[in-house]
Short mmCIF file of C-alpha atoms and ligand atoms in Angstrom, two decimals:
data_model
loop_
_atom_site.label_atom_id
_atom_site.label_comp_id
_atom_site.label_asym_id
_atom_site.label_seq_id
_atom_site.Cartn_x
_atom_site.Cartn_y
_atom_site.Cartn_z
CA UNK A 107 -7.85 -24.23 5.56
CA UNK A 108 -6.88 -26.56 1.86
CA UNK A 109 -3.48 -28.25 2.05
CA UNK A 110 -2.03 -26.52 -0.31
CA UNK A 111 -1.80 -24.01 1.68
CA UNK A 112 -1.19 -26.02 4.73
CA UNK A 113 2.48 -27.60 3.62
CA UNK A 114 2.77 -23.62 2.59
CA UNK A 115 2.35 -22.80 5.98
CA UNK A 116 4.54 -25.95 7.92
CA UNK A 117 7.18 -25.21 4.98
CA UNK A 118 6.96 -21.59 6.39
CA UNK A 119 7.32 -22.43 9.80
CA UNK A 120 10.23 -24.12 9.21
CA UNK A 121 12.67 -21.96 7.42
CA UNK A 122 11.50 -19.18 8.16
CA UNK A 123 9.86 -18.70 12.22
CA UNK A 124 11.41 -15.94 14.46
CA UNK A 125 10.39 -17.12 18.13
CA UNK A 126 7.93 -14.20 19.45
CA UNK A 127 8.93 -12.21 16.33
CA UNK A 128 7.07 -14.22 13.62
CA UNK A 129 5.67 -17.22 12.28
CA UNK A 130 3.46 -18.12 9.12
CA UNK A 131 -0.42 -19.14 9.25
CA UNK A 132 -2.86 -19.04 7.15
CA UNK A 133 -5.41 -16.25 7.33
CA UNK A 134 -8.33 -14.88 4.32
CA UNK A 135 -7.53 -18.95 2.51
CA UNK A 136 -4.28 -17.85 2.34
CA UNK A 137 -0.18 -17.88 3.75
CA UNK A 138 0.55 -15.23 5.57
CA UNK A 139 3.69 -14.34 8.41
CA UNK A 140 2.46 -12.70 11.89
CA UNK A 141 5.31 -10.10 13.00
CA UNK A 142 5.42 -8.84 16.41
CA UNK A 143 6.31 -6.77 18.77
CA UNK A 144 6.74 -5.29 22.03
CA UNK A 145 4.25 -2.45 21.20
CA UNK A 146 2.56 -3.58 17.24
CA UNK A 147 1.41 -6.38 15.77
CA UNK A 148 0.83 -7.35 11.66
CA UNK A 149 0.03 -9.38 8.67
CA UNK A 150 1.84 -9.32 5.83
CA UNK A 151 0.12 -11.57 2.66
CA UNK A 152 2.68 -13.44 1.39
CA UNK A 153 0.30 -12.55 -2.16
CA UNK A 154 1.40 -9.92 -3.40
CA UNK A 155 3.67 -9.16 0.10
CA UNK A 156 0.68 -6.98 0.79
CA UNK A 157 0.52 -5.83 4.21
CA UNK A 158 -3.22 -6.77 5.35
CA UNK A 159 -3.60 -5.63 9.45
CA UNK A 160 -1.36 -3.36 11.53
CA UNK A 161 -2.83 -3.31 15.16
CA UNK A 162 -0.60 -0.94 17.33
CA UNK A 163 -1.13 -1.98 21.07
CA UNK A 164 -3.82 -1.29 23.00
CA UNK A 165 -4.70 0.95 19.93
CA UNK A 166 -8.16 -0.27 17.58
CA UNK A 167 -6.78 -1.81 14.34
CA UNK A 168 -5.13 1.36 11.93
CA UNK A 169 -6.22 -0.75 8.01
CA UNK A 170 -8.54 -0.63 5.94
CA UNK A 171 -9.74 -3.89 4.15
CA UNK A 172 -12.78 -5.37 1.93
CA UNK A 173 -15.49 -7.32 3.61
CA UNK A 174 -14.66 -10.39 1.00
CA UNK A 175 -11.00 -10.06 1.31
CA UNK A 176 -9.88 -13.51 0.30
CA UNK A 177 -6.88 -14.23 -1.28
CA UNK A 178 -5.76 -17.48 -4.19
CA UNK A 179 -8.88 -15.35 -6.11
CA UNK A 180 -6.38 -14.55 -8.61
CA UNK A 181 -7.43 -10.61 -8.11
CA UNK A 182 -5.71 -8.32 -6.21
CA UNK A 183 -6.84 -8.38 -2.42
CA UNK A 184 -8.45 -4.66 -1.82
CA UNK A 185 -7.71 -3.26 1.30
CA UNK A 186 -4.46 -2.85 3.40
CA UNK A 187 -1.15 -1.76 1.43
CA UNK A 188 -1.17 -2.67 -2.09
CA UNK A 189 2.09 -2.26 -3.63
CA UNK A 190 1.97 -0.47 -7.24
CA UNK A 191 4.69 -1.91 -9.13
CA UNK A 192 6.33 -1.10 -12.04
CA UNK A 193 3.47 1.71 -12.68
CA UNK A 194 0.94 2.87 -10.91
CA UNK A 195 -2.90 3.09 -12.10
CA UNK A 196 -3.40 3.17 -15.54
CA UNK A 197 -0.89 2.14 -18.03
CA UNK A 198 -0.57 3.46 -22.01
CA UNK A 199 -1.24 0.22 -22.45
CA UNK A 200 -5.42 -0.56 -21.62
CA UNK A 201 -4.38 -4.51 -22.11
CA UNK A 202 -2.20 -4.24 -19.43
CA UNK A 203 -3.67 -4.52 -15.13
CA UNK A 204 -3.60 -0.98 -13.99
CA UNK A 205 -1.29 -0.79 -10.77
CA UNK A 206 1.27 -3.15 -12.38
CA UNK A 207 1.75 -6.28 -12.15
CA UNK A 208 2.74 -7.13 -8.70
CA UNK A 209 -0.17 -7.02 -6.06
CA UNK A 210 -1.83 -10.60 -6.35
CA UNK A 211 1.06 -12.23 -7.94
CA UNK A 212 3.06 -14.33 -4.62
CA UNK A 213 6.37 -13.48 -3.48
CA UNK A 214 9.24 -15.19 -1.67
CA UNK A 215 10.10 -14.91 1.53
CA UNK A 216 13.97 -14.04 1.84
CA UNK A 217 14.22 -12.95 5.57
CA UNK A 218 12.64 -12.81 8.58
CA UNK A 219 14.54 -11.84 11.56
CA UNK A 220 13.97 -9.95 14.90
CA UNK A 221 15.52 -6.92 16.18
CA UNK A 222 14.91 -5.92 19.45
CA UNK A 223 12.28 -8.26 20.37
CA UNK A 224 10.58 -6.32 16.49
CA UNK A 225 9.32 -9.30 13.30
CA UNK A 226 11.17 -8.04 10.52
CA UNK A 227 10.45 -10.13 7.20
CA UNK A 228 10.96 -9.28 4.11
CA UNK A 229 9.94 -11.00 0.31
CA UNK A 230 10.97 -11.04 -3.16
CA UNK A 231 9.56 -10.39 -6.61
CA UNK A 232 11.53 -11.81 -9.10
CA UNK A 233 10.87 -9.50 -12.59
CA UNK A 234 13.89 -10.95 -15.11
CA UNK A 235 11.27 -13.30 -16.39
CA UNK A 236 9.09 -11.10 -17.05
CA UNK A 237 7.67 -11.43 -20.17
CA UNK A 238 9.14 -8.77 -22.93
CA UNK A 239 5.33 -7.91 -23.26
CA UNK A 240 4.18 -7.48 -20.37
CA UNK A 241 7.92 -4.81 -18.91
CA UNK A 242 11.51 -5.81 -21.43
CA UNK A 243 13.39 -4.11 -18.65
CA UNK A 244 14.77 -6.73 -16.26
CA UNK A 245 14.20 -5.95 -12.17
CA UNK A 246 14.72 -7.37 -9.20
CA UNK A 247 11.88 -5.96 -6.68
CA UNK A 248 11.44 -6.71 -2.68
CA UNK A 249 9.70 -5.53 0.00
CA UNK A 250 10.68 -5.02 4.24
CA UNK A 251 8.60 -5.26 6.76
CA UNK A 252 9.34 -3.61 10.13
CA UNK A 253 7.82 -3.67 12.89
CA UNK A 254 8.77 -0.92 15.93
CA UNK A 255 7.76 0.39 18.92
CA UNK A 256 3.76 1.33 17.86
CA UNK A 257 5.03 1.49 14.29
CA UNK A 258 5.22 0.07 10.78
CA UNK A 259 7.73 0.94 8.75
CA UNK A 260 6.89 -0.69 5.04
CA UNK A 261 10.12 -0.77 2.24
CA UNK A 262 9.53 -1.17 -1.37
CA UNK A 263 12.96 -1.28 -3.34
CA UNK A 264 13.63 -1.50 -7.20
CA UNK A 265 16.61 -3.14 -8.19
CA UNK A 266 17.94 -2.91 -11.91
CA UNK A 267 19.40 -5.39 -13.75
CA UNK A 268 19.24 -4.90 -16.64
CA UNK A 269 21.30 -3.19 -19.24
CA UNK A 270 18.66 -0.21 -19.98
CA UNK A 271 17.33 2.31 -17.70
CA UNK A 272 14.04 2.09 -16.18
CA UNK A 273 11.41 4.97 -15.87
CA UNK A 274 9.10 3.88 -13.02
CA UNK A 275 6.32 5.06 -11.57
CA UNK A 276 4.96 2.63 -7.99
CA UNK A 277 2.74 3.48 -4.88
CA UNK A 278 1.94 1.65 -1.43
CA UNK A 279 -1.20 2.28 -1.88
CA UNK A 280 -2.62 2.51 2.36
CA UNK A 281 -6.64 2.20 2.00
CA UNK A 282 -6.84 2.79 6.26
CA UNK A 283 -9.45 2.38 9.14
CA UNK A 284 -11.52 5.86 9.79
CA UNK A 285 -14.61 6.52 11.83
CA UNK A 286 -16.39 7.97 9.16
CA UNK A 287 -15.17 9.58 6.37
CA UNK A 288 -16.76 12.45 7.82
CA UNK A 289 -15.89 13.51 10.28
CA UNK A 290 -11.62 13.13 8.93
CA UNK A 291 -9.37 15.89 7.57
CA UNK A 292 -5.61 15.19 6.47
CA UNK A 293 -2.73 17.74 6.91
CA UNK A 294 0.47 17.43 5.39
CA UNK A 295 -0.51 19.14 1.73
CA UNK A 296 -1.66 22.25 2.22
CA UNK A 297 -0.25 24.78 -0.31
CA UNK A 298 0.96 21.17 -3.34
CA UNK A 299 -0.32 21.59 -6.42
CA UNK A 300 -1.80 18.52 -7.38
CA UNK A 301 -2.97 16.38 -10.62
CA UNK A 302 -7.84 16.07 -9.66
CA UNK A 303 -7.94 13.33 -12.03
CA UNK A 304 -11.25 14.00 -11.79
CA UNK A 305 -10.83 17.37 -13.64
CA UNK A 306 -7.62 16.61 -15.28
CA UNK A 307 -7.92 20.87 -17.29
CA UNK A 308 -7.44 22.60 -13.89
CA UNK A 309 -3.90 23.08 -11.96
CA UNK A 310 -5.15 22.84 -8.17
CA UNK A 311 -2.84 24.01 -5.67
CA UNK A 312 -4.15 22.81 -1.85
CA UNK A 313 -5.92 25.58 0.18
CA UNK A 314 -5.72 24.47 3.68
CA UNK A 315 -6.28 20.52 4.83
CA UNK A 316 -8.28 18.06 2.85
CA UNK A 317 -11.98 16.77 3.91
CA UNK A 318 -14.59 14.87 2.19
CA UNK A 319 -18.05 15.56 0.51
CA UNK A 320 -16.64 14.18 -2.72
CA UNK A 321 -15.35 10.88 -4.71
CA UNK A 322 -11.93 12.76 -4.51
CA UNK A 323 -8.73 11.41 -6.21
CA UNK A 324 -5.48 13.54 -6.29
CA UNK A 325 -2.18 13.06 -6.48
CA UNK A 326 -0.55 15.85 -4.61
CA UNK A 327 2.97 16.27 -6.71
CA UNK A 328 6.38 17.42 -5.33
CA UNK A 329 6.04 17.13 -1.96
CA UNK A 330 8.53 14.60 -0.02
CA UNK A 331 5.43 16.18 3.48
CA UNK A 332 4.96 13.63 6.10
CA UNK A 333 0.86 13.55 5.65
CA UNK A 334 -1.28 13.23 9.24
CA UNK A 335 -4.96 11.63 9.07
CA UNK A 336 -6.84 13.23 11.62
CA UNK A 337 -10.10 10.70 13.56
CA UNK A 338 -12.10 12.64 15.66
CA UNK A 339 -14.63 9.86 15.92
CA UNK A 340 -11.38 7.69 16.20
CA UNK A 341 -9.95 10.37 17.98
CA UNK A 342 -6.65 9.26 16.99
CA UNK A 343 -3.89 10.82 14.37
CA UNK A 344 -2.17 8.34 11.78
CA UNK A 345 0.84 9.48 11.03
CA UNK A 346 2.29 8.48 7.34
CA UNK A 347 5.64 10.09 6.91
CA UNK A 348 7.44 9.15 4.00
CA UNK A 349 10.95 8.98 2.32
CA UNK A 350 12.49 8.22 -1.34
CA UNK A 351 8.82 9.58 -2.99
CA UNK A 352 8.19 12.87 -4.20
CA UNK A 353 4.08 11.86 -4.61
CA UNK A 354 1.40 11.10 -2.18
CA UNK A 355 -2.26 10.21 -3.69
CA UNK A 356 -5.11 10.40 -1.75
CA UNK A 357 -8.39 8.54 -3.17
CA UNK A 358 -12.07 7.95 -1.96
CA UNK A 359 -14.21 7.17 -4.18
CA UNK A 360 -17.62 7.81 -2.28
CA UNK A 361 -21.19 6.61 -3.24
CA UNK A 362 -21.39 5.34 -7.22
CA UNK A 363 -18.04 4.56 -7.70
CA UNK A 364 -17.86 2.40 -4.71
CA UNK A 365 -21.12 1.07 -5.70
CA UNK A 366 -19.17 0.63 -9.50
CA UNK A 367 -16.09 -1.27 -7.38
CA UNK A 368 -18.21 -3.49 -5.91
CA UNK A 369 -15.76 -5.09 -3.28
CA UNK A 370 -15.97 -2.32 -1.10
CA UNK A 371 -18.76 -3.36 1.39
CA UNK A 372 -21.74 -1.47 2.35
CA UNK A 373 -21.06 2.16 2.75
CA UNK A 374 -17.27 1.09 3.02
CA UNK A 375 -16.06 4.07 1.47
CA UNK A 376 -16.92 6.39 4.56
CA UNK A 377 -14.67 3.98 6.54
CA UNK A 378 -11.97 4.40 3.84
CA UNK A 379 -9.58 6.24 3.28
CA UNK A 380 -6.90 5.62 0.85
CA UNK A 381 -3.12 7.90 1.79
CA UNK A 382 -0.76 6.02 -0.82
CA UNK A 383 3.04 6.69 -0.60
CA UNK A 384 4.28 7.16 -4.40
CA UNK A 385 6.26 8.59 -7.18
CA UNK A 386 3.88 9.27 -9.88
CA UNK A 387 2.10 12.20 -11.92
CA UNK A 388 4.59 13.46 -12.93
CA UNK A 389 7.52 12.33 -10.60
CA UNK A 390 8.76 9.49 -12.81
CA UNK A 391 11.71 7.45 -11.14
CA UNK A 392 14.92 6.41 -14.39
CA UNK A 393 16.74 3.98 -12.41
CA UNK A 394 20.46 3.75 -13.82
CA UNK A 395 21.21 0.27 -14.49
CA UNK A 396 21.88 -1.25 -11.10
CA UNK A 397 21.15 1.32 -9.79
CA UNK A 398 18.46 0.94 -7.13
CA UNK A 399 15.83 2.30 -6.46
CA UNK A 400 13.29 2.83 -2.10
CA UNK A 401 10.46 3.80 -1.00
CA UNK A 402 9.42 4.33 2.17
CA UNK A 403 5.95 4.15 3.67
CA UNK A 404 6.30 4.65 8.17
CA UNK A 405 2.51 4.15 9.97
CA UNK A 406 2.56 5.33 13.52
CA UNK A 407 -1.00 6.96 15.32
CA UNK A 408 -1.03 9.40 18.91
CA UNK A 409 -4.29 10.05 20.10
CA UNK A 410 -6.21 13.12 19.59
CA UNK A 411 -8.70 13.89 23.03
O1 TA6 B 517 -5.39 5.57 -5.86
C1 TA6 B 517 -6.23 5.62 -6.28
C2 TA6 B 517 -6.50 5.24 -8.30
O2 TA6 B 517 -6.37 5.35 -8.95
C3 TA6 B 517 -8.03 4.89 -8.38
O3 TA6 B 517 -8.42 6.10 -9.07
C4 TA6 B 517 -8.54 3.62 -8.10
O4 TA6 B 517 -8.80 3.55 -9.44
C5 TA6 B 517 -8.02 3.46 -7.32
O5 TA6 B 517 -6.79 3.15 -7.10
C6 TA6 B 517 -7.96 1.36 -6.35
O6 TA6 B 517 -7.38 1.72 -7.99
P1 TA6 B 517 -7.94 -0.15 -8.42
O7 TA6 B 517 -7.33 -0.49 -9.57
O8 TA6 B 517 -7.37 -0.79 -7.02
O9 TA6 B 517 -9.30 -0.54 -8.38
#
């Protein structure tokens, strides 16, 4: 642990620790908040306000994390729940970073409390000081991470601070840990239209549940549905509820892309799938001056015999 991280952890514990519900530590080389409740635990990095672990008591880790995950490198960590804001995927200007500019930035702790002995932390990123060449608007963005009995609720809130309307796309780009990509199916998006990022000409509609046998990168749009990952190998279902979101992205890089990405680990693509709660593609959120908008993802797990 570097002296800087150690000093930051001491400062955070002095200012925000909540006995039995929240304390701060160094993990993956950076400062993190460790949230606890009677039924689960979670870890949130201050870098990117990125949830890196969620473990319901008695269950296995719910989130996938790259084997090489490391904080403080200047790059976002692959895995957990990256925050994509104030745009999703590539920007029209290739000189601007994919998935916005907050997922590798340092966020501030705005508050920490417990409710029913469960940890709840609020992190904030002040975008009012951003170079107008990168983003010409003014807004604040906060992320709330709340444990409940055996669920995790993540809320991404944008507050418009400027005098002009803001067009926003955004995602909680969640990487889920699975037994094997060949042994899962995703339900809840049946009969939904989607953009196939690998074939932009097609106008496909989802027939039945989603299974995987190749690179998959889809934006399902106009859907407020709860999505469920059924994992026969781990004998569990991961329930992904949402609000304030009209789109769901489903992504697995498969073999070639995961090798190009270079940070997935050996056959890492087999152990993960992204189901992302978002507003993407045609689902753009327009925020009037002074308005606020919240994107919410709620995760829970059940056993399937
Ligand atoms: O959400 C799916 C996606 O847009 C894919 O196209 C792929 O690029 C993935 O995000 C990962 O993006 P990243 O910038 O984290 O490597």
